[in-house]
Short mmCIF file of C-alpha atoms in Angstrom, two decimals:
data_model
loop_
_atom_site.label_atom_id
_atom_site.label_comp_id
_atom_site.label_asym_id
_atom_site.label_seq_id
_atom_site.Cartn_x
_atom_site.Cartn_y
_atom_site.Cartn_z
CA UNK A 1 29.34 83.61 149.89
CA UNK A 2 25.66 82.90 149.23
CA UNK A 3 24.70 83.40 152.89
CA UNK A 4 24.77 86.19 155.45
CA UNK A 5 24.30 86.75 159.19
CA UNK A 6 23.38 90.41 158.71
CA UNK A 7 19.63 90.10 159.45
CA UNK A 8 17.10 92.74 160.48
CA UNK A 9 13.41 92.00 161.06
CA UNK A 10 10.58 94.53 161.15
CA UNK A 11 7.01 94.42 162.39
CA UNK A 12 4.39 92.84 160.16
CA UNK A 13 2.70 95.47 158.02
CA UNK A 14 -1.04 95.35 157.36
CA UNK A 15 -2.74 96.65 154.22
CA UNK A 16 -6.53 96.84 154.26
CA UNK A 17 -7.86 96.84 150.72
CA UNK A 18 -11.43 96.95 149.47
CA UNK A 19 -11.68 93.21 148.94
CA UNK A 20 -9.11 91.74 151.31
CA UNK A 21 -6.49 92.51 153.93
CA UNK A 22 -2.86 91.57 153.37
CA UNK A 23 -0.35 90.92 156.15
CA UNK A 24 3.24 91.30 154.93
CA UNK A 25 6.35 90.11 156.75
CA UNK A 26 9.37 92.34 156.03
CA UNK A 27 13.02 91.68 156.77
CA UNK A 28 16.42 92.78 155.51
CA UNK A 29 19.50 90.75 154.60
CA UNK A 30 22.80 92.57 154.04
CA UNK A 31 20.94 95.73 153.07
CA UNK A 32 18.41 94.05 150.73
CA UNK A 33 14.76 94.08 151.73
CA UNK A 34 12.59 90.95 151.46
CA UNK A 35 8.81 90.67 151.69
CA UNK A 36 6.32 87.83 151.95
CA UNK A 37 2.54 88.50 152.01
CA UNK A 38 -0.04 86.38 153.87
CA UNK A 39 -3.82 86.34 153.88
CA UNK A 40 -4.15 86.27 157.68
CA UNK A 41 -2.33 87.74 160.66
CA UNK A 42 -1.63 84.42 162.42
CA UNK A 43 0.02 82.99 159.31
CA UNK A 44 2.22 86.05 158.98
CA UNK A 45 3.20 86.01 162.66
CA UNK A 46 3.96 82.30 162.53
CA UNK A 47 6.29 82.81 159.58
CA UNK A 48 7.92 85.87 161.23
CA UNK A 49 8.51 84.00 164.48
CA UNK A 50 10.34 81.32 162.56
CA UNK A 51 12.66 83.94 161.08
CA UNK A 52 13.21 85.47 164.53
CA UNK A 53 14.06 82.08 166.02
CA UNK A 54 16.56 81.32 163.25
CA UNK A 55 18.22 84.72 163.65
CA UNK A 56 18.52 84.31 167.45
CA UNK A 57 20.16 80.91 166.97
CA UNK A 58 22.78 82.54 164.77
CA UNK A 59 21.64 80.67 161.69
CA UNK A 60 22.83 81.91 158.31
CA UNK A 61 20.28 83.28 155.81
CA UNK A 62 20.49 82.62 152.06
CA UNK A 63 21.02 85.66 149.85
CA UNK A 64 19.29 83.84 147.00
CA UNK A 65 16.02 82.99 148.74
CA UNK A 66 16.07 85.31 151.76
CA UNK A 67 15.28 82.37 154.04
CA UNK A 68 17.26 80.62 156.79
CA UNK A 69 19.47 77.84 155.51
CA UNK A 70 17.42 75.30 157.51
CA UNK A 71 14.36 76.24 155.44
CA UNK A 72 16.01 75.15 152.25
CA UNK A 73 16.44 71.84 150.52
CA UNK A 74 19.82 70.62 149.35
CA UNK A 75 19.78 73.35 146.73
CA UNK A 76 22.06 75.70 148.67
CA UNK A 77 24.88 73.18 148.50
CA UNK A 78 24.72 72.63 144.73
CA UNK A 79 25.90 75.18 142.21
CA UNK A 80 23.66 75.79 139.22
CA UNK A 81 26.50 75.39 136.71
CA UNK A 82 27.54 72.00 138.12
CA UNK A 83 23.97 70.74 138.17
CA UNK A 84 23.26 71.98 134.63
CA UNK A 85 26.35 70.18 133.31
CA UNK A 86 25.32 66.99 135.11
CA UNK A 87 21.80 67.32 133.65
CA UNK A 88 23.22 67.61 130.13
CA UNK A 89 25.43 64.55 130.62
CA UNK A 90 22.62 62.31 131.84
CA UNK A 91 20.50 63.30 128.82
CA UNK A 92 23.21 62.99 126.20
CA UNK A 93 23.13 59.27 125.41
CA UNK A 94 19.34 58.99 125.21
CA UNK A 95 18.37 62.05 123.20
CA UNK A 96 18.66 63.11 119.59
CA UNK A 97 21.31 65.51 118.34
CA UNK A 98 18.68 68.16 117.72
CA UNK A 99 17.41 67.88 121.30
CA UNK A 100 20.97 68.11 122.64
CA UNK A 101 21.43 71.38 120.78
CA UNK A 102 18.09 72.74 122.01
CA UNK A 103 18.97 71.93 125.63
CA UNK A 104 22.27 73.80 125.29
CA UNK A 105 20.49 76.80 123.78
CA UNK A 106 17.96 76.86 126.63
CA UNK A 107 20.51 76.56 129.45
CA UNK A 108 22.93 79.17 128.12
CA UNK A 109 21.00 82.43 128.85
CA UNK A 110 19.80 81.08 132.20
CA UNK A 111 23.38 80.31 133.24
CA UNK A 112 24.45 83.86 132.38
CA UNK A 113 21.54 85.19 134.47
CA UNK A 114 22.62 83.02 137.42
CA UNK A 115 26.07 84.57 137.70
CA UNK A 116 26.93 86.60 140.81
CA UNK A 117 28.32 89.40 138.64
CA UNK A 118 28.40 90.24 134.97
CA UNK A 119 31.41 88.87 133.07
CA UNK A 120 32.94 92.28 132.41
CA UNK A 121 36.36 90.78 131.66
CA UNK A 122 34.90 88.60 128.88
CA UNK A 123 32.80 89.45 125.84
CA UNK A 124 29.17 88.39 126.27
CA UNK A 125 29.15 86.59 122.93
CA UNK A 126 32.25 84.59 123.92
CA UNK A 127 30.66 83.57 127.23
CA UNK A 128 27.50 82.34 125.56
CA UNK A 129 29.45 80.51 122.88
CA UNK A 130 31.62 78.81 125.50
CA UNK A 131 28.55 77.64 127.40
CA UNK A 132 26.52 76.57 124.38
CA UNK A 133 29.24 74.84 122.37
CA UNK A 134 31.44 73.39 125.13
CA UNK A 135 30.01 73.43 128.67
CA UNK A 136 26.67 71.98 127.59
CA UNK A 137 28.12 69.69 124.93
CA UNK A 138 29.22 66.42 126.53
CA UNK A 139 31.19 65.40 123.46
CA UNK A 140 33.26 68.60 123.26
CA UNK A 141 33.65 69.78 126.87
CA UNK A 142 37.06 68.16 127.33
CA UNK A 143 38.23 69.63 124.01
CA UNK A 144 37.64 73.25 124.99
CA UNK A 145 40.47 75.59 123.88
CA UNK A 146 42.45 77.28 126.67
CA UNK A 147 40.63 80.60 126.30
CA UNK A 148 37.27 78.83 126.54
CA UNK A 149 38.41 76.79 129.55
CA UNK A 150 39.28 80.05 131.34
CA UNK A 151 35.76 81.37 130.75
CA UNK A 152 34.14 78.17 131.97
CA UNK A 153 36.23 78.06 135.15
CA UNK A 154 35.19 81.65 135.88
CA UNK A 155 31.52 80.78 135.27
CA UNK A 156 31.76 77.76 137.57
CA UNK A 157 33.26 79.84 140.39
CA UNK A 158 30.72 82.65 140.02
CA UNK A 159 27.61 80.56 139.56
CA UNK A 160 24.81 80.90 142.10
CA UNK A 161 23.42 77.81 143.78
CA UNK A 162 20.25 75.91 142.91
CA UNK A 163 18.59 77.76 145.80
CA UNK A 164 17.84 80.52 143.29
CA UNK A 165 15.08 78.26 141.92
CA UNK A 166 13.32 78.35 145.31
CA UNK A 167 12.44 82.04 145.02
CA UNK A 168 9.44 82.93 142.85
CA UNK A 169 10.78 86.35 141.91
CA UNK A 170 14.09 84.90 140.79
CA UNK A 171 12.35 82.18 138.78
CA UNK A 172 10.30 84.80 136.93
CA UNK A 173 13.48 86.73 136.13
CA UNK A 174 15.17 83.56 134.87
CA UNK A 175 12.22 82.82 132.60
CA UNK A 176 12.52 86.30 131.15
CA UNK A 177 16.22 85.74 130.50
CA UNK A 178 15.42 82.46 128.73
CA UNK A 179 13.19 84.44 126.37
CA UNK A 180 15.69 87.20 125.63
CA UNK A 181 18.48 87.28 123.07
CA UNK A 182 21.96 88.67 123.70
CA UNK A 183 21.02 92.05 122.22
CA UNK A 184 18.11 92.38 124.65
CA UNK A 185 15.36 91.74 122.11
CA UNK A 186 12.71 89.08 122.61
CA UNK A 187 13.37 85.59 121.26
CA UNK A 188 10.90 83.94 118.91
CA UNK A 189 7.77 82.63 120.70
CA UNK A 190 8.59 79.08 119.61
CA UNK A 191 12.05 79.39 121.19
CA UNK A 192 10.55 80.71 124.43
CA UNK A 193 8.15 77.80 124.61
CA UNK A 194 10.90 75.28 123.85
CA UNK A 195 13.23 76.79 126.48
CA UNK A 196 10.52 76.60 129.13
CA UNK A 197 9.96 72.91 128.33
CA UNK A 198 13.67 72.23 128.80
CA UNK A 199 13.73 74.08 132.12
CA UNK A 200 10.67 72.16 133.32
CA UNK A 201 12.43 68.87 132.61
CA UNK A 202 15.52 70.10 134.45
CA UNK A 203 13.57 71.20 137.53
CA UNK A 204 11.68 67.92 137.66
CA UNK A 205 15.03 66.15 137.48
CA UNK A 206 16.27 68.30 140.38
CA UNK A 207 13.20 67.34 142.42
CA UNK A 208 13.80 63.66 141.69
CA UNK A 209 17.41 64.04 142.82
CA UNK A 210 16.15 65.81 145.99
CA UNK A 211 18.02 68.99 145.14
CA UNK A 212 14.75 70.99 144.97
CA UNK A 213 11.45 70.48 146.76
CA UNK A 214 9.03 71.96 144.23
CA UNK A 215 8.77 73.37 140.74
CA UNK A 216 8.05 77.10 140.85
CA UNK A 217 7.90 77.56 137.09
CA UNK A 218 4.49 79.07 136.24
CA UNK A 219 1.95 76.74 134.70
CA UNK A 220 -1.40 77.09 132.95
CA UNK A 221 -3.38 80.27 132.49
CA UNK A 222 -2.01 83.56 133.60
CA UNK A 223 1.60 82.77 132.75
CA UNK A 224 3.69 85.32 130.94
CA UNK A 225 4.72 82.92 128.20
CA UNK A 226 4.74 84.33 124.68
CA UNK A 227 1.72 83.46 122.58
CA UNK A 228 2.42 81.00 119.80
CA UNK A 229 0.36 79.69 116.92
CA UNK A 230 0.87 76.46 115.01
CA UNK A 231 -1.42 77.59 112.18
CA UNK A 232 0.18 78.13 108.78
CA UNK A 233 0.29 81.69 107.50
CA UNK A 234 -1.87 81.67 104.38
CA UNK A 235 0.36 84.33 102.85
CA UNK A 236 3.24 81.85 102.69
CA UNK A 237 1.44 79.45 100.33
CA UNK A 238 2.21 79.30 96.60
CA UNK A 239 -0.21 79.17 93.72
CA UNK A 240 0.60 77.08 90.62
CA UNK A 241 2.09 79.98 88.67
CA UNK A 242 4.38 81.03 91.50
CA UNK A 243 5.52 77.47 92.22
CA UNK A 244 6.09 76.88 88.50
CA UNK A 245 8.23 80.01 88.18
CA UNK A 246 10.41 79.11 91.16
CA UNK A 247 10.96 75.50 90.15
CA UNK A 248 11.61 76.46 86.51
CA UNK A 249 14.34 78.89 87.58
CA UNK A 250 15.93 76.22 89.78
CA UNK A 251 15.78 73.66 86.94
CA UNK A 252 17.66 76.07 84.65
CA UNK A 253 20.33 76.70 87.26
CA UNK A 254 23.66 75.72 85.69
CA UNK A 255 25.15 74.10 88.78
CA UNK A 256 23.11 71.20 90.14
CA UNK A 257 19.84 72.75 89.03
CA UNK A 258 18.16 69.55 87.87
CA UNK A 259 19.03 67.70 91.07
CA UNK A 260 17.66 70.55 93.19
CA UNK A 261 14.58 70.70 90.96
CA UNK A 262 13.85 67.06 91.79
CA UNK A 263 14.31 67.84 95.50
CA UNK A 264 11.91 70.80 95.55
CA UNK A 265 9.40 69.05 93.28
CA UNK A 266 9.25 66.11 95.71
CA UNK A 267 8.38 68.49 98.53
CA UNK A 268 5.79 70.35 96.44
CA UNK A 269 4.03 67.28 95.02
CA UNK A 270 4.44 64.79 97.89
CA UNK A 271 4.44 67.06 100.97
CA UNK A 272 7.59 65.50 102.38
CA UNK A 273 9.86 67.17 104.93
CA UNK A 274 13.32 68.30 103.73
CA UNK A 275 15.10 65.83 106.02
CA UNK A 276 12.98 63.01 104.58
CA UNK A 277 13.75 63.87 100.95
CA UNK A 278 17.54 63.89 101.47
CA UNK A 279 17.27 60.43 103.09
CA UNK A 280 15.26 58.84 100.24
CA UNK A 281 16.96 56.14 98.23
CA UNK A 282 16.09 55.07 94.71
CA UNK A 283 14.69 51.79 96.07
CA UNK A 284 12.19 53.82 98.13
CA UNK A 285 10.66 55.24 94.94
CA UNK A 286 8.16 52.85 93.36
CA UNK A 287 7.48 54.14 89.83
CA UNK A 288 5.39 52.52 87.10
CA UNK A 289 6.89 51.74 83.71
CA UNK A 290 7.00 54.55 81.13
CA UNK A 291 4.28 52.87 79.02
CA UNK A 292 1.90 52.06 81.90
CA UNK A 293 -1.59 53.54 81.68
CA UNK A 294 -1.53 54.51 85.37
CA UNK A 295 1.44 56.76 86.07
CA UNK A 296 0.83 57.07 89.81
CA UNK A 297 3.71 55.78 91.93
CA UNK A 298 4.60 55.56 95.63
CA UNK A 299 7.25 56.99 97.92
CA UNK A 300 8.19 54.83 100.92
CA UNK A 301 9.22 57.24 103.69
CA UNK A 302 11.00 55.53 106.58
CA UNK A 303 14.12 57.55 107.40
CA UNK A 304 14.98 61.19 108.12
CA UNK A 305 18.32 62.95 108.25
CA UNK A 306 17.86 66.36 109.89
CA UNK A 307 20.75 68.80 109.77
CA UNK A 308 21.90 69.63 113.32
CA UNK A 309 25.67 70.15 113.08
CA UNK A 310 28.61 67.78 113.45
CA UNK A 311 29.28 68.87 117.04
CA UNK A 312 25.99 67.37 118.26
CA UNK A 313 25.86 64.02 116.48
CA UNK A 314 27.55 60.83 117.67
CA UNK A 315 29.09 60.23 114.25
CA UNK A 316 30.53 63.70 113.70
CA UNK A 317 28.37 64.11 110.59
CA UNK A 318 26.34 67.26 109.92
CA UNK A 319 23.13 65.24 109.57
CA UNK A 320 21.79 62.69 112.04
CA UNK A 321 20.27 59.44 110.78
CA UNK A 322 17.03 58.73 112.62
CA UNK A 323 13.46 57.48 112.23
CA UNK A 324 10.43 59.51 111.25
CA UNK A 325 9.26 62.41 113.38
CA UNK A 326 6.87 61.35 116.14
CA UNK A 327 6.94 57.66 115.19
CA UNK A 328 8.60 54.44 116.30
CA UNK A 329 12.20 54.02 115.05
CA UNK A 330 11.28 51.35 112.49
CA UNK A 331 7.96 52.84 111.35
CA UNK A 332 7.25 54.08 107.82
CA UNK A 333 4.53 55.68 105.72
CA UNK A 334 3.54 55.56 102.07
CA UNK A 335 2.96 58.74 100.08
CA UNK A 336 1.33 58.77 96.63
CA UNK A 337 3.55 59.98 93.80
CA UNK A 338 1.40 61.81 91.25
CA UNK A 339 2.18 61.46 87.51
CA UNK A 340 3.90 64.86 87.29
CA UNK A 341 6.34 63.84 90.02
CA UNK A 342 6.72 60.38 88.49
CA UNK A 343 7.99 61.94 85.26
CA UNK A 344 10.39 64.25 87.12
CA UNK A 345 11.88 61.48 89.26
CA UNK A 346 12.13 58.99 86.40
CA UNK A 347 14.03 61.52 84.28
CA UNK A 348 16.24 62.40 87.24
CA UNK A 349 17.14 58.76 87.97
CA UNK A 350 17.92 58.07 84.31
CA UNK A 351 20.01 61.21 83.83
CA UNK A 352 22.06 60.61 86.99
CA UNK A 353 22.43 56.88 86.29
CA UNK A 354 21.29 55.99 89.81
CA UNK A 355 20.97 52.47 91.15
CA UNK A 356 18.55 51.06 93.74
CA UNK A 357 20.88 51.56 96.71
CA UNK A 358 21.87 55.12 95.80
CA UNK A 359 20.50 58.26 97.40
CA UNK A 360 17.74 59.71 95.26
CA UNK A 361 18.89 63.33 95.61
CA UNK A 362 22.66 63.65 96.04
CA UNK A 363 25.11 66.44 96.65
CA UNK A 364 27.78 67.36 94.14
CA UNK A 365 30.16 64.67 95.40
CA UNK A 366 27.55 61.94 95.65
CA UNK A 367 26.92 62.38 99.36
CA UNK A 368 24.07 63.96 101.27
CA UNK A 369 22.65 67.18 99.90
CA UNK A 370 23.78 70.04 102.16
CA UNK A 371 21.17 72.23 103.79
CA UNK A 372 23.19 75.35 102.95
CA UNK A 373 22.96 74.48 99.24
CA UNK A 374 19.21 74.00 99.49
CA UNK A 375 18.61 77.27 101.33
CA UNK A 376 20.95 79.28 99.13
CA UNK A 377 19.27 78.05 95.92
CA UNK A 378 15.81 78.77 97.32
CA UNK A 379 16.72 82.31 98.41
CA UNK A 380 18.17 83.04 94.99
CA UNK A 381 15.12 81.60 93.21
CA UNK A 382 12.77 83.82 95.24
CA UNK A 383 14.89 86.87 94.54
CA UNK A 384 14.97 86.31 90.77
CA UNK A 385 11.67 84.58 89.98
CA UNK A 386 9.30 86.58 92.19
CA UNK A 387 8.31 90.23 91.69
CA UNK A 388 9.59 92.59 94.43
CA UNK A 389 6.32 92.81 96.35
CA UNK A 390 6.09 89.00 96.56
CA UNK A 391 9.76 88.64 97.44
CA UNK A 392 9.31 91.02 100.39
CA UNK A 393 6.20 89.15 101.57
CA UNK A 394 6.06 85.86 103.55
CA UNK A 395 5.36 84.00 100.28
CA UNK A 396 7.46 80.80 100.24
CA UNK A 397 10.02 82.43 102.52
CA UNK A 398 11.01 79.00 103.83
CA UNK A 399 11.66 75.83 101.89
CA UNK A 400 9.19 74.17 104.29
CA UNK A 401 6.41 76.26 102.71
CA UNK A 402 6.45 73.84 99.77
CA UNK A 403 5.22 71.12 102.14
CA UNK A 404 2.60 73.47 103.58
CA UNK A 405 1.39 74.26 100.06
CA UNK A 406 1.11 70.58 99.13
CA UNK A 407 -0.90 69.62 102.21
CA UNK A 408 -3.18 72.61 101.78
CA UNK A 409 -3.80 71.67 98.13
CA UNK A 410 -4.72 68.13 99.15
CA UNK A 411 -7.21 69.35 101.74
CA UNK A 412 -8.73 71.89 99.34
CA UNK A 413 -9.10 69.15 96.73
CA UNK A 414 -11.37 67.29 99.13
CA UNK A 415 -8.93 64.55 100.20
CA UNK A 416 -10.13 63.32 103.62
CA UNK A 417 -8.12 64.72 106.52
CA UNK A 418 -7.29 61.19 107.74
CA UNK A 419 -5.58 60.36 104.43
CA UNK A 420 -3.72 63.67 104.29
CA UNK A 421 -2.54 63.18 107.87
CA UNK A 422 -1.28 59.67 107.07
CA UNK A 423 0.58 60.83 103.96
CA UNK A 424 2.06 63.83 105.80
CA UNK A 425 3.09 61.95 108.94
CA UNK A 426 0.86 64.03 111.23
CA UNK A 427 -2.09 63.28 113.48
CA UNK A 428 -5.49 64.50 112.29
CA UNK A 429 -5.88 67.06 115.16
CA UNK A 430 -2.45 68.55 114.44
CA UNK A 431 -3.18 68.63 110.70
CA UNK A 432 -6.49 70.46 111.12
CA UNK A 433 -5.10 72.89 113.69
CA UNK A 434 -2.20 73.70 111.37
CA UNK A 435 -4.11 74.11 108.10
CA UNK A 436 -7.62 75.12 109.16
CA UNK A 437 -7.09 78.73 108.05
CA UNK A 438 -5.92 77.67 104.60
CA UNK A 439 -8.81 75.44 103.57
CA UNK A 440 -11.08 77.09 100.99
CA UNK A 441 -13.05 76.35 97.83
CA UNK A 442 -15.79 74.47 99.68
CA UNK A 443 -17.81 77.40 101.01
CA UNK A 444 -20.55 77.30 98.34
CA UNK A 445 -21.26 73.62 99.03
CA UNK A 446 -21.31 74.24 102.78
CA UNK A 447 -23.77 77.13 102.37
CA UNK A 448 -26.14 74.90 100.41
CA UNK A 449 -25.95 72.22 103.08
CA UNK A 450 -26.81 74.77 105.77
CA UNK A 451 -29.79 76.07 103.78
CA UNK A 452 -31.13 72.56 103.18
CA UNK A 453 -31.64 72.26 106.93
CA UNK A 454 -34.64 74.57 106.48
CA UNK A 455 -35.76 77.93 107.83
CA UNK A 456 -38.09 79.02 110.64
CA UNK A 457 -41.69 79.80 109.60
CA UNK A 458 -42.43 83.42 108.65
CA UNK A 459 -44.00 85.03 111.75
CA UNK A 460 -46.02 87.39 109.51
CA UNK A 461 -47.66 84.56 107.60
CA UNK A 462 -51.24 83.66 108.65
CA UNK A 463 -51.53 80.50 110.69
CA UNK A 464 -53.62 77.65 109.38
#
């Protein structure tokens, strides 16, 4: 049961500090002490009298919030697990596969934290996997294997109610659980921030459904959220020699090396995202003729195919077909294709015998290029082509660092931020916030501009 009639109330305690006096109401439910501070005595006594009245009437008190049941919203009658599953289902049809996966990841540790007791009869990894891959996956929930179904039934029976979200202390503890991995270590700051966004959406949905009255998740300054930075780490950027060594090793790779070389070269020279390159078709590449004086071409970017896993897409494919990030579904952008990339792509198209409707960069069987192949080739290239001290550093640790390098090179070359943002598919504020630390090569010119503004007169010089 989530309620008790075992209630004891004590006198209001008063603490006189240097700056203010605090009046604290104290009471006990089934052996657990509860406290609530107030700034004035009348407020404290008013709250205490309400508790006394409820206890005299024989009203049950919630073990989750410490308050009489009449004080609560409809939260005490709704189990967290049931509400979380309903929340996932109402989101499923109108969100992307990647967002579906992120919601499941965010709800899983919170659900474990909202159990009445620890699942000692099940392995913690199995419980989290059952929640993440089945309970919070609308498409797979009915396909759960028998051993998973047993775990989920146990979780449903032992789940606390939504009333847990009406207690500030419990909410803080749940936020901490959302930022902690199974082994007890802290999750990445970006994951913590993403999980909090998901929980905010869920709580607002609960308020709209009249399950909760208010959102107690901390907001603004003073929150305990992990600090995050969107700025690119300058140490991850490649110079020309390093990029040349990595791409040369990939080109010489016996199995699919030339196809992968075209993939990585497109990211390095055109600043495209990996999911955009795999979605490019030959018709999206506008190249000049081999004998043309101007060898600049264009890439028409209009589709992305991020890799999210076949369990989260509607089609059962590993990649999800969708529009560009942060844009309308039918929007597109044009990216200049410099002569070096023009030569690489022209040679690639001719060697592979590709036609206009074919994918530009294909997997071994002619389908989409697998993310595992891309990552494996990049890891091997770093290991072989870079000296040990660079391999151990953040230098090009992620394939995405090729895009970061390209955009940084454009900015350092003096290309206006508005043009770089348009080519990259970003807004100008996001672009500058992300790459501000990496812009260099313009300091001498800026110093001269500052000096041309003039100096103050020398105070030691005689006045006319």
